[in-house]
PDB file of C-alpha atoms in Angstrom:
ATOM      1  CA  MET A 106      -8.816 -41.147  50.891  1.00 46.00           C
ATOM      2  CA  GLN A 107     -12.408 -42.374  50.986  1.00 53.00           C
ATOM      3  CA  ASP A 108     -14.892 -40.326  52.840  1.00 65.00           C
ATOM      4  CA  GLU A 109     -15.064 -41.339  56.490  1.00 67.00           C
ATOM      5  CA  ASP A 110     -18.768 -41.890  56.345  1.00 70.00           C
ATOM      6  CA  GLU A 111     -18.268 -44.131  53.380  1.00 68.00           C
ATOM      7  CA  VAL A 112     -15.702 -46.367  55.108  1.00 64.00           C
ATOM      8  CA  ARG A 113     -17.937 -46.497  58.051  1.00 67.00           C
ATOM      9  CA  THR A 114     -20.898 -47.579  56.069  1.00 68.00           C
ATOM     10  CA  ARG A 115     -18.920 -50.267  54.172  1.00 67.00           C
ATOM     11  CA  VAL A 116     -17.606 -51.517  57.501  1.00 66.00           C
ATOM     12  CA  ARG A 117     -21.108 -51.648  59.108  1.00 69.00           C
ATOM     13  CA  GLU A 118     -22.585 -53.368  56.063  1.00 63.00           C
ATOM     14  CA  ARG A 119     -19.697 -56.099  56.060  1.00 70.00           C
ATOM     15  CA  TYR A 120     -19.915 -56.918  59.599  1.00 67.00           C
ATOM     16  CA  GLY A 121     -23.794 -56.817  59.541  1.00 62.00           C
ATOM     17  CA  ALA A 122     -23.691 -59.476  56.908  1.00 70.00           C
ATOM     18  CA  ILE A 123     -21.326 -61.595  58.999  1.00 67.00           C
ATOM     19  CA  ALA A 124     -23.439 -61.202  62.063  1.00 60.00           C
ATOM     20  CA  ARG A 125     -26.455 -62.620  60.084  1.00 71.00           C
ATOM     21  CA  GLU A 126     -24.691 -65.709  59.149  1.00 71.00           C
ATOM     22  CA  THR A 127     -26.107 -68.693  61.082  1.00 51.00           C
ATOM     23  CA  ALA A 128     -22.510 -70.167  61.654  1.00 47.00           C
ATOM     24  CA  SER A 129     -19.049 -68.465  62.435  1.00 47.00           C
ATOM     25  CA  CYS A 130     -16.726 -67.678  59.550  1.00 48.00           C
ATOM     26  CA  ARG A 131     -14.690 -70.748  58.954  1.00 42.00           C
ATOM     27  CA  GLY A 132     -12.109 -69.194  56.766  1.00 41.00           C
ATOM     28  CA  PRO A 133      -8.501 -68.849  58.108  1.00 39.00           C
ATOM     29  CA  SER A 134      -9.501 -65.333  59.396  1.00 46.00           C
ATOM     30  CA  CYS A 135     -12.650 -63.299  59.017  1.00 46.00           C
ATOM     31  CA  CYS A 136     -10.656 -60.195  60.007  1.00 54.00           C
ATOM     32  CA  ALA A 137     -10.096 -60.045  56.273  1.00 46.00           C
ATOM     33  CA  PRO A 138     -13.315 -61.882  55.064  1.00 45.00           C
ATOM     34  CA  GLU A 139     -12.322 -61.380  51.270  1.00 44.00           C
ATOM     35  CA  MET A 140      -8.827 -62.684  51.973  1.00 37.00           C
ATOM     36  CA  ALA A 141      -9.646 -65.809  53.980  1.00 40.00           C
ATOM     37  CA  PRO A 142      -9.816 -68.135  50.902  1.00 34.00           C
ATOM     38  CA  ASP A 143      -6.229 -66.965  49.840  1.00 41.00           C
ATOM     39  CA  GLY A 144      -4.846 -68.112  53.313  1.00 41.00           C
ATOM     40  CA  LEU A 145      -4.435 -64.955  55.525  1.00 51.00           C
ATOM     41  CA  ASN A 146      -4.373 -66.437  59.072  1.00 50.00           C
ATOM     42  CA  VAL A 147      -4.233 -63.625  61.596  1.00 61.00           C
ATOM     43  CA  ILE A 148      -6.042 -65.255  64.814  1.00 63.00           C
ATOM     44  CA  GLY A 149      -5.644 -68.839  64.032  1.00 58.00           C
ATOM     45  CA  ASP A 150      -6.407 -71.094  67.027  1.00 69.00           C
ATOM     46  CA  ALA A 151      -5.385 -68.471  69.732  1.00 73.00           C
ATOM     47  CA  TYR A 152      -8.761 -68.781  71.514  1.00 78.00           C
ATOM     48  CA  GLN A 153      -8.253 -72.569  72.022  1.00 73.00           C
ATOM     49  CA  GLY A 154      -8.749 -73.359  75.652  1.00 76.00           C
ATOM     50  CA  VAL A 155      -9.342 -69.691  76.807  1.00 85.00           C
ATOM     51  CA  ALA A 156     -11.748 -69.660  79.773  1.00 84.00           C
ATOM     52  CA  GLY A 157     -15.078 -68.017  79.120  1.00 85.00           C
ATOM     53  CA  HIS A 158     -14.812 -68.592  75.375  1.00 83.00           C
ATOM     54  CA  MET A 159     -18.286 -69.144  73.691  1.00 83.00           C
ATOM     55  CA  ALA A 160     -18.001 -70.788  70.242  1.00 80.00           C
ATOM     56  CA  GLU A 161     -21.309 -69.232  69.101  1.00 80.00           C
ATOM     57  CA  ALA A 162     -19.868 -65.925  69.951  1.00 78.00           C
ATOM     58  CA  ASP A 163     -16.581 -66.413  68.173  1.00 77.00           C
ATOM     59  CA  LEU A 164     -16.873 -65.356  64.673  1.00 75.00           C
ATOM     60  CA  ASN A 165     -13.140 -65.484  63.985  1.00 75.00           C
ATOM     61  CA  LEU A 166     -12.779 -61.744  63.599  1.00 79.00           C
ATOM     62  CA  GLY A 167      -9.847 -60.821  65.735  1.00 84.00           C
ATOM     63  CA  CYS A 168      -6.106 -60.406  65.476  1.00 88.00           C
ATOM     64  CA  GLY A 169      -5.224 -61.228  69.025  1.00 90.00           C
ATOM     65  CA  VAL A 170      -6.585 -62.077  72.534  1.00 93.00           C
ATOM     66  CA  PRO A 171      -6.443 -58.824  74.553  1.00 95.00           C
ATOM     67  CA  THR A 172      -7.870 -60.392  77.634  1.00 96.00           C
ATOM     68  CA  GLN A 173      -4.683 -62.558  78.028  1.00 94.00           C
ATOM     69  CA  HIS A 174      -2.741 -59.395  78.654  1.00 96.00           C
ATOM     70  CA  ALA A 175      -5.327 -57.102  80.245  1.00 97.00           C
ATOM     71  CA  ALA A 176      -4.790 -58.388  83.878  1.00 97.00           C
ATOM     72  CA  LEU A 177      -8.623 -58.136  84.610  1.00 98.00           C
ATOM     73  CA  LYS A 178      -9.432 -58.445  88.165  1.00 97.00           C
ATOM     74  CA  ARG A 179     -12.782 -59.518  90.177  1.00 98.00           C
ATOM     75  CA  GLY A 180     -15.151 -56.941  90.534  1.00 98.00           C
ATOM     76  CA  GLU A 181     -13.895 -54.528  87.800  1.00 98.00           C
ATOM     77  CA  THR A 182     -15.921 -52.831  85.259  1.00 98.00           C
ATOM     78  CA  VAL A 183     -14.685 -53.627  81.645  1.00 98.00           C
ATOM     79  CA  LEU A 184     -15.575 -51.956  78.341  1.00 98.00           C
ATOM     80  CA  ASP A 185     -15.232 -53.884  75.011  1.00 98.00           C
ATOM     81  CA  LEU A 186     -14.854 -51.732  71.810  1.00 98.00           C
ATOM     82  CA  GLY A 187     -16.331 -53.249  68.698  1.00 94.00           C
ATOM     83  CA  SER A 188     -17.680 -56.164  70.660  1.00 93.00           C
ATOM     84  CA  GLY A 189     -19.336 -58.052  67.903  1.00 91.00           C
ATOM     85  CA  ALA A 190     -21.156 -61.257  68.842  1.00 91.00           C
ATOM     86  CA  GLY A 191     -19.681 -61.053  72.454  1.00 92.00           C
ATOM     87  CA  ASN A 192     -16.993 -63.378  72.676  1.00 94.00           C
ATOM     88  CA  ASP A 193     -14.345 -61.124  74.299  1.00 95.00           C
ATOM     89  CA  VAL A 194     -17.112 -59.715  76.593  1.00 96.00           C
ATOM     90  CA  PHE A 195     -17.977 -63.169  77.916  1.00 96.00           C
ATOM     91  CA  ILE A 196     -14.226 -64.003  78.345  1.00 95.00           C
ATOM     92  CA  ALA A 197     -13.731 -60.720  80.394  1.00 97.00           C
ATOM     93  CA  ARG A 198     -16.923 -61.608  82.277  1.00 97.00           C
ATOM     94  CA  HIS A 199     -15.240 -64.984  83.426  1.00 96.00           C
ATOM     95  CA  GLU A 200     -12.307 -62.713  84.660  1.00 97.00           C
ATOM     96  CA  VAL A 201     -14.214 -60.088  86.472  1.00 97.00           C
ATOM     97  CA  GLY A 202     -16.701 -62.594  87.986  1.00 97.00           C
ATOM     98  CA  ALA A 203     -20.427 -62.078  88.948  1.00 95.00           C
ATOM     99  CA  GLU A 204     -19.342 -59.111  91.088  1.00 97.00           C
ATOM    100  CA  GLY A 205     -17.954 -57.249  87.986  1.00 98.00           C
ATOM    101  CA  ARG A 206     -19.485 -55.714  85.031  1.00 98.00           C
ATOM    102  CA  VAL A 207     -18.763 -55.887  81.227  1.00 98.00           C
ATOM    103  CA  ILE A 208     -20.045 -53.469  78.466  1.00 98.00           C
ATOM    104  CA  GLY A 209     -19.787 -54.182  74.823  1.00 97.00           C
ATOM    105  CA  VAL A 210     -20.097 -51.453  72.261  1.00 98.00           C
ATOM    106  CA  ASP A 211     -20.509 -52.043  68.588  1.00 95.00           C
ATOM    107  CA  MET A 212     -21.871 -49.839  65.730  1.00 92.00           C
ATOM    108  CA  THR A 213     -23.520 -52.745  63.959  1.00 91.00           C
ATOM    109  CA  PRO A 214     -27.225 -53.428  64.909  1.00 92.00           C
ATOM    110  CA  ASP A 215     -27.077 -56.964  63.768  1.00 91.00           C
ATOM    111  CA  MET A 216     -23.946 -57.570  65.907  1.00 92.00           C
ATOM    112  CA  ILE A 217     -25.670 -56.226  68.911  1.00 95.00           C
ATOM    113  CA  ALA A 218     -28.714 -58.292  68.429  1.00 94.00           C
ATOM    114  CA  ARG A 219     -26.608 -61.483  68.212  1.00 93.00           C
ATOM    115  CA  ALA A 220     -24.510 -60.530  71.173  1.00 94.00           C
ATOM    116  CA  ARG A 221     -27.707 -59.879  73.265  1.00 95.00           C
ATOM    117  CA  ALA A 222     -28.980 -63.179  72.331  1.00 94.00           C
ATOM    118  CA  ASN A 223     -25.765 -64.891  73.232  1.00 94.00           C
ATOM    119  CA  ALA A 224     -25.794 -63.212  76.637  1.00 95.00           C
ATOM    120  CA  ARG A 225     -29.379 -64.470  77.091  1.00 95.00           C
ATOM    121  CA  LYS A 226     -28.552 -67.962  76.436  1.00 94.00           C
ATOM    122  CA  LEU A 227     -25.523 -67.757  79.027  1.00 94.00           C
ATOM    123  CA  GLY A 228     -27.819 -66.228  81.715  1.00 95.00           C
ATOM    124  CA  PHE A 229     -25.575 -63.405  82.498  1.00 93.00           C
ATOM    125  CA  ASP A 230     -26.978 -60.373  84.240  1.00 93.00           C
ATOM    126  CA  ASN A 231     -23.847 -58.243  84.335  1.00 97.00           C
ATOM    127  CA  VAL A 232     -23.146 -57.883  80.713  1.00 97.00           C
ATOM    128  CA  GLU A 233     -24.626 -55.337  78.626  1.00 97.00           C
ATOM    129  CA  PHE A 234     -24.266 -54.531  74.761  1.00 98.00           C
ATOM    130  CA  ARG A 235     -24.785 -50.872  73.631  1.00 98.00           C
ATOM    131  CA  LEU A 236     -25.345 -49.770  70.003  1.00 97.00           C
ATOM    132  CA  GLY A 237     -22.689 -46.869  69.497  1.00 96.00           C
ATOM    133  CA  GLU A 238     -19.530 -45.699  67.797  1.00 94.00           C
ATOM    134  CA  ILE A 239     -16.336 -45.773  69.291  1.00 95.00           C
ATOM    135  CA  GLU A 240     -15.590 -41.946  68.346  1.00 95.00           C
ATOM    136  CA  ARG A 241     -18.750 -41.145  70.416  1.00 96.00           C
ATOM    137  CA  LEU A 242     -18.889 -43.789  73.182  1.00 98.00           C
ATOM    138  CA  PRO A 243     -22.205 -44.135  74.998  1.00 98.00           C
ATOM    139  CA  VAL A 244     -20.461 -44.582  78.226  1.00 98.00           C
ATOM    140  CA  GLU A 245     -20.198 -42.116  81.087  1.00 98.00           C
ATOM    141  CA  SER A 246     -16.703 -40.425  81.754  1.00 98.00           C
ATOM    142  CA  GLY A 247     -14.664 -42.177  84.228  1.00 98.00           C
ATOM    143  CA  ALA A 248     -16.888 -45.198  84.366  1.00 98.00           C
ATOM    144  CA  VAL A 249     -14.690 -48.072  83.632  1.00 98.00           C
ATOM    145  CA  ASP A 250     -11.499 -49.784  84.984  1.00 98.00           C
ATOM    146  CA  ALA A 251     -10.233 -51.399  81.725  1.00 98.00           C
ATOM    147  CA  ILE A 252     -10.863 -51.244  78.132  1.00 98.00           C
ATOM    148  CA  ILE A 253     -10.212 -54.097  75.542  1.00 98.00           C
ATOM    149  CA  SER A 254     -10.654 -54.312  71.781  1.00 97.00           C
ATOM    150  CA  ASN A 255      -9.746 -56.677  69.086  1.00 94.00           C
ATOM    151  CA  CYS A 256      -8.985 -55.812  65.589  1.00 90.00           C
ATOM    152  CA  VAL A 257     -11.470 -53.042  65.578  1.00 90.00           C
ATOM    153  CA  LEU A 258      -9.521 -49.691  65.993  1.00 92.00           C
ATOM    154  CA  ASN A 259      -7.773 -50.331  62.723  1.00 87.00           C
ATOM    155  CA  LEU A 260     -11.191 -49.915  60.934  1.00 85.00           C
ATOM    156  CA  LEU A 261     -11.703 -46.353  61.920  1.00 87.00           C
ATOM    157  CA  PRO A 262     -10.814 -43.702  59.490  1.00 81.00           C
ATOM    158  CA  ASP A 263      -9.561 -41.448  62.212  1.00 89.00           C
ATOM    159  CA  LYS A 264      -8.314 -43.153  65.347  1.00 94.00           C
ATOM    160  CA  ALA A 265      -7.321 -39.960  67.470  1.00 96.00           C
ATOM    161  CA  PRO A 266     -11.003 -39.386  68.531  1.00 96.00           C
ATOM    162  CA  ALA A 267     -11.177 -43.040  69.552  1.00 97.00           C
ATOM    163  CA  PHE A 268      -8.088 -42.777  71.866  1.00 98.00           C
ATOM    164  CA  ALA A 269      -9.478 -39.492  73.247  1.00 98.00           C
ATOM    165  CA  GLU A 270     -12.853 -41.182  74.046  1.00 98.00           C
ATOM    166  CA  MET A 271     -11.107 -44.157  75.643  1.00 98.00           C
ATOM    167  CA  PHE A 272      -9.183 -41.849  77.848  1.00 98.00           C
ATOM    168  CA  ARG A 273     -12.584 -39.948  78.752  1.00 98.00           C
ATOM    169  CA  VAL A 274     -14.273 -43.148  79.943  1.00 98.00           C
ATOM    170  CA  LEU A 275     -11.576 -44.633  81.839  1.00 98.00           C
ATOM    171  CA  ARG A 276     -11.084 -44.054  85.552  1.00 98.00           C
ATOM    172  CA  PRO A 277      -7.813 -42.490  86.801  1.00 98.00           C
ATOM    173  CA  GLY A 278      -5.198 -45.452  86.806  1.00 98.00           C
ATOM    174  CA  GLY A 279      -7.513 -47.278  84.401  1.00 98.00           C
ATOM    175  CA  ARG A 280      -5.817 -49.002  81.419  1.00 98.00           C
ATOM    176  CA  PHE A 281      -6.428 -50.367  78.021  1.00 98.00           C
ATOM    177  CA  CYS A 282      -5.430 -53.545  76.198  1.00 98.00           C
ATOM    178  CA  VAL A 283      -6.161 -53.751  72.419  1.00 98.00           C
ATOM    179  CA  SER A 284      -5.142 -56.011  69.899  1.00 95.00           C
ATOM    180  CA  ASP A 285      -4.797 -54.356  66.468  1.00 93.00           C
ATOM    181  CA  ILE A 286      -2.843 -54.159  63.028  1.00 90.00           C
ATOM    182  CA  VAL A 287       0.085 -51.827  62.391  1.00 91.00           C
ATOM    183  CA  ALA A 288       2.405 -51.307  59.584  1.00 89.00           C
ATOM    184  CA  THR A 289       6.141 -51.263  60.101  1.00 89.00           C
ATOM    185  CA  GLY A 290       6.283 -48.047  57.812  1.00 88.00           C
ATOM    186  CA  PRO A 291       4.129 -46.031  55.333  1.00 85.00           C
ATOM    187  CA  LEU A 292       1.782 -48.374  53.280  1.00 79.00           C
ATOM    188  CA  PRO A 293       1.576 -47.666  49.597  1.00 79.00           C
ATOM    189  CA  ASP A 294      -1.463 -45.541  48.724  1.00 77.00           C
ATOM    190  CA  ALA A 295      -2.849 -48.356  46.782  1.00 75.00           C
ATOM    191  CA  VAL A 296      -3.208 -50.681  49.702  1.00 72.00           C
ATOM    192  CA  ARG A 297      -4.200 -47.883  52.255  1.00 67.00           C
ATOM    193  CA  GLN A 298      -7.011 -46.764  49.885  1.00 62.00           C
ATOM    194  CA  ALA A 299      -8.560 -50.104  48.920  1.00 56.00           C
ATOM    195  CA  ALA A 300     -11.876 -50.228  50.349  1.00 39.00           C
ATOM    196  CA  GLU A 301     -12.177 -53.965  50.625  1.00 51.00           C
ATOM    197  CA  LEU A 302      -8.806 -54.095  52.365  1.00 59.00           C
ATOM    198  CA  THR A 303     -10.046 -51.513  54.832  1.00 50.00           C
ATOM    199  CA  VAL A 304     -12.918 -53.655  55.783  1.00 46.00           C
ATOM    200  CA  GLY A 305     -10.350 -56.492  56.030  1.00 63.00           C
ATOM    201  CA  CYS A 306      -8.397 -54.864  58.667  1.00 66.00           C
ATOM    202  CA  VAL A 307      -5.345 -54.000  56.534  1.00 70.00           C
ATOM    203  CA  ALA A 308      -5.632 -50.712  54.572  1.00 66.00           C
ATOM    204  CA  GLY A 309      -6.288 -48.631  57.915  1.00 75.00           C
ATOM    205  CA  ALA A 310      -3.083 -49.931  59.364  1.00 81.00           C
ATOM    206  CA  LEU A 311      -1.116 -47.038  60.615  1.00 88.00           C
ATOM    207  CA  PRO A 312       2.586 -46.946  60.817  1.00 91.00           C
ATOM    208  CA  GLU A 313       3.476 -48.343  64.356  1.00 94.00           C
ATOM    209  CA  ALA A 314       5.409 -45.235  65.307  1.00 95.00           C
ATOM    210  CA  GLU A 315       2.331 -42.882  64.515  1.00 95.00           C
ATOM    211  CA  TYR A 316      -0.118 -45.503  66.212  1.00 96.00           C
ATOM    212  CA  PHE A 317       1.976 -44.768  69.554  1.00 97.00           C
ATOM    213  CA  GLU A 318       2.096 -41.111  69.002  1.00 97.00           C
ATOM    214  CA  LEU A 319      -1.783 -41.026  68.975  1.00 98.00           C
ATOM    215  CA  ILE A 320      -1.800 -42.819  72.137  1.00 98.00           C
ATOM    216  CA  GLU A 321       0.617 -40.506  73.725  1.00 98.00           C
ATOM    217  CA  ALA A 322      -1.012 -37.455  72.547  1.00 98.00           C
ATOM    218  CA  ALA A 323      -4.312 -38.727  74.005  1.00 98.00           C
ATOM    219  CA  GLY A 324      -2.756 -38.569  77.548  1.00 98.00           C
ATOM    220  CA  PHE A 325      -1.868 -42.161  78.187  1.00 98.00           C
ATOM    221  CA  GLU A 326       1.443 -43.265  79.703  1.00 98.00           C
ATOM    222  CA  GLY A 327       3.532 -46.400  79.494  1.00 97.00           C
ATOM    223  CA  ALA A 328       2.401 -47.733  76.125  1.00 98.00           C
ATOM    224  CA  ARG A 329       4.023 -50.974  75.036  1.00 97.00           C
ATOM    225  CA  ASN A 330       3.586 -53.988  72.931  1.00 97.00           C
ATOM    226  CA  ALA A 331       2.693 -56.865  74.963  1.00 96.00           C
ATOM    227  CA  LYS A 332       2.713 -59.334  71.982  1.00 94.00           C
ATOM    228  CA  GLU A 333       3.425 -58.909  68.205  1.00 93.00           C
ATOM    229  CA  GLN A 334       3.266 -61.148  65.328  1.00 89.00           C
ATOM    230  CA  PRO A 335       4.094 -60.528  61.781  1.00 87.00           C
ATOM    231  CA  ILE A 336       1.274 -60.852  58.938  1.00 82.00           C
ATOM    232  CA  ALA A 337       2.162 -62.136  55.490  1.00 77.00           C
ATOM    233  CA  LEU A 338       0.088 -60.587  52.752  1.00 75.00           C
ATOM    234  CA  PRO A 339      -0.314 -63.078  49.876  1.00 77.00           C
ATOM    235  CA  ASP A 340      -0.132 -61.724  46.368  1.00 81.00           C
ATOM    236  CA  GLU A 341      -3.586 -62.929  45.649  1.00 78.00           C
ATOM    237  CA  ALA A 342      -4.905 -60.689  48.369  1.00 73.00           C
ATOM    238  CA  LEU A 343      -3.200 -57.469  46.742  1.00 79.00           C
ATOM    239  CA  SER A 344      -3.635 -58.300  43.028  1.00 81.00           C
ATOM    240  CA  PRO A 345      -7.212 -57.004  42.835  1.00 81.00           C
ATOM    241  CA  HIS A 346      -6.023 -53.551  43.955  1.00 80.00           C
ATOM    242  CA  MET A 347      -2.577 -53.446  42.682  1.00 83.00           C
ATOM    243  CA  SER A 348      -0.459 -54.068  39.553  1.00 87.00           C
ATOM    244  CA  GLY A 349       2.216 -56.687  39.409  1.00 89.00           C
ATOM    245  CA  HIS A 350       4.790 -53.757  39.340  1.00 89.00           C
ATOM    246  CA  ASP A 351       3.267 -52.201  42.598  1.00 86.00           C
ATOM    247  CA  ILE A 352       3.241 -55.394  44.339  1.00 86.00           C
ATOM    248  CA  ALA A 353       6.816 -56.017  43.473  1.00 90.00           C
ATOM    249  CA  ALA A 354       7.664 -52.546  44.821  1.00 88.00           C
ATOM    250  CA  PHE A 355       5.875 -53.153  47.870  1.00 86.00           C
ATOM    251  CA  ARG A 356       7.772 -56.384  48.586  1.00 86.00           C
ATOM    252  CA  VAL A 357      11.108 -54.816  48.414  1.00 90.00           C
ATOM    253  CA  SER A 358      10.104 -51.693  50.353  1.00 89.00           C
ATOM    254  CA  GLY A 359      10.620 -53.404  53.605  1.00 85.00           C
ATOM    255  CA  VAL A 360       7.315 -52.330  54.736  1.00 86.00           C
ATOM    256  CA  GLY A 361       5.186 -54.930  56.338  1.00 83.00           C
ATOM    257  CA  LEU A 362       2.151 -55.597  58.633  1.00 85.00           C
ATOM    258  CA  LYS A 363       2.016 -57.110  61.956  1.00 89.00           C
ATOM    259  CA  SER A 364      -0.549 -57.812  64.677  1.00 90.00           C
ATOM    260  CA  VAL A 365      -0.010 -56.163  68.033  1.00 95.00           C
ATOM    261  CA  THR A 366      -1.437 -56.186  71.383  1.00 97.00           C
ATOM    262  CA  VAL A 367      -0.941 -52.732  73.000  1.00 98.00           C
ATOM    263  CA  LEU A 368      -1.165 -51.841  76.675  1.00 98.00           C
ATOM    264  CA  ALA A 369      -1.210 -48.241  78.108  1.00 98.00           C
ATOM    265  CA  ALA A 370      -2.770 -46.613  81.258  1.00 98.00           C
ATOM    266  CA  LYS A 371      -4.594 -43.438  82.115  1.00 98.00           C
ATOM    267  CA  PRO A 372      -2.499 -41.529  84.739  1.00 98.00           C
ATOM    268  CA  ILE A 373      -3.742 -41.518  88.325  1.00 94.00           C
ATOM    269  CA  ALA A 374      -3.564 -37.658  88.558  1.00 77.00           C
TER     270      ALA A 374
END
């Protein structure tokens, strides 16, 4: 496996480059930027008609719409992990209203700058964007009612510290709703270790059972899938990293990928 700092650096560089673009990514999905020309479509038109959506903040990076399942309420404090240019933050703000508060955390300075610029355009005074890493959240313990995230946890080399931090910052009875990508079984090493695929939301995908085990180990309860959808990886996306023989073996293994939107709660006591 690659060094964790190396993976983090590559992710920061890739998403920093996306943030500096003057227009949103227009391929089928920028969750896997290098795969977009080959037709991998993870998010599609899922945001069409969603209240609070801001076109300038939607960089087409996600794999779900977590705000649709988070049951956000007026006046709540919400935390968005890997907030990018701010799209899910602004949607969450629409749900919690002017009396609520939404905090976005992202490790990419260029994304933070772009999100803050978008917030200024909207004139919101109850949204905030903080530079930081999910494994070391710049958020006080027990400070938020709900956490959302969109195709970001999958990028982390080690997800256990992230779930532990999520548990820490949630109030008792608080909950999270995250969209992510998981595998239906162990991924071949060639896929899991491919650096470009890691940045593209694929190589870091854990087997689904292991993903839920990490959630339970962090102390959460009631974890479940609110929505899931299979993802087809085209041969063109794999061929730079795998031989034809390995691709054929992967196809008959029965292992695949899917996007999931997962809910879980922190116990009240």
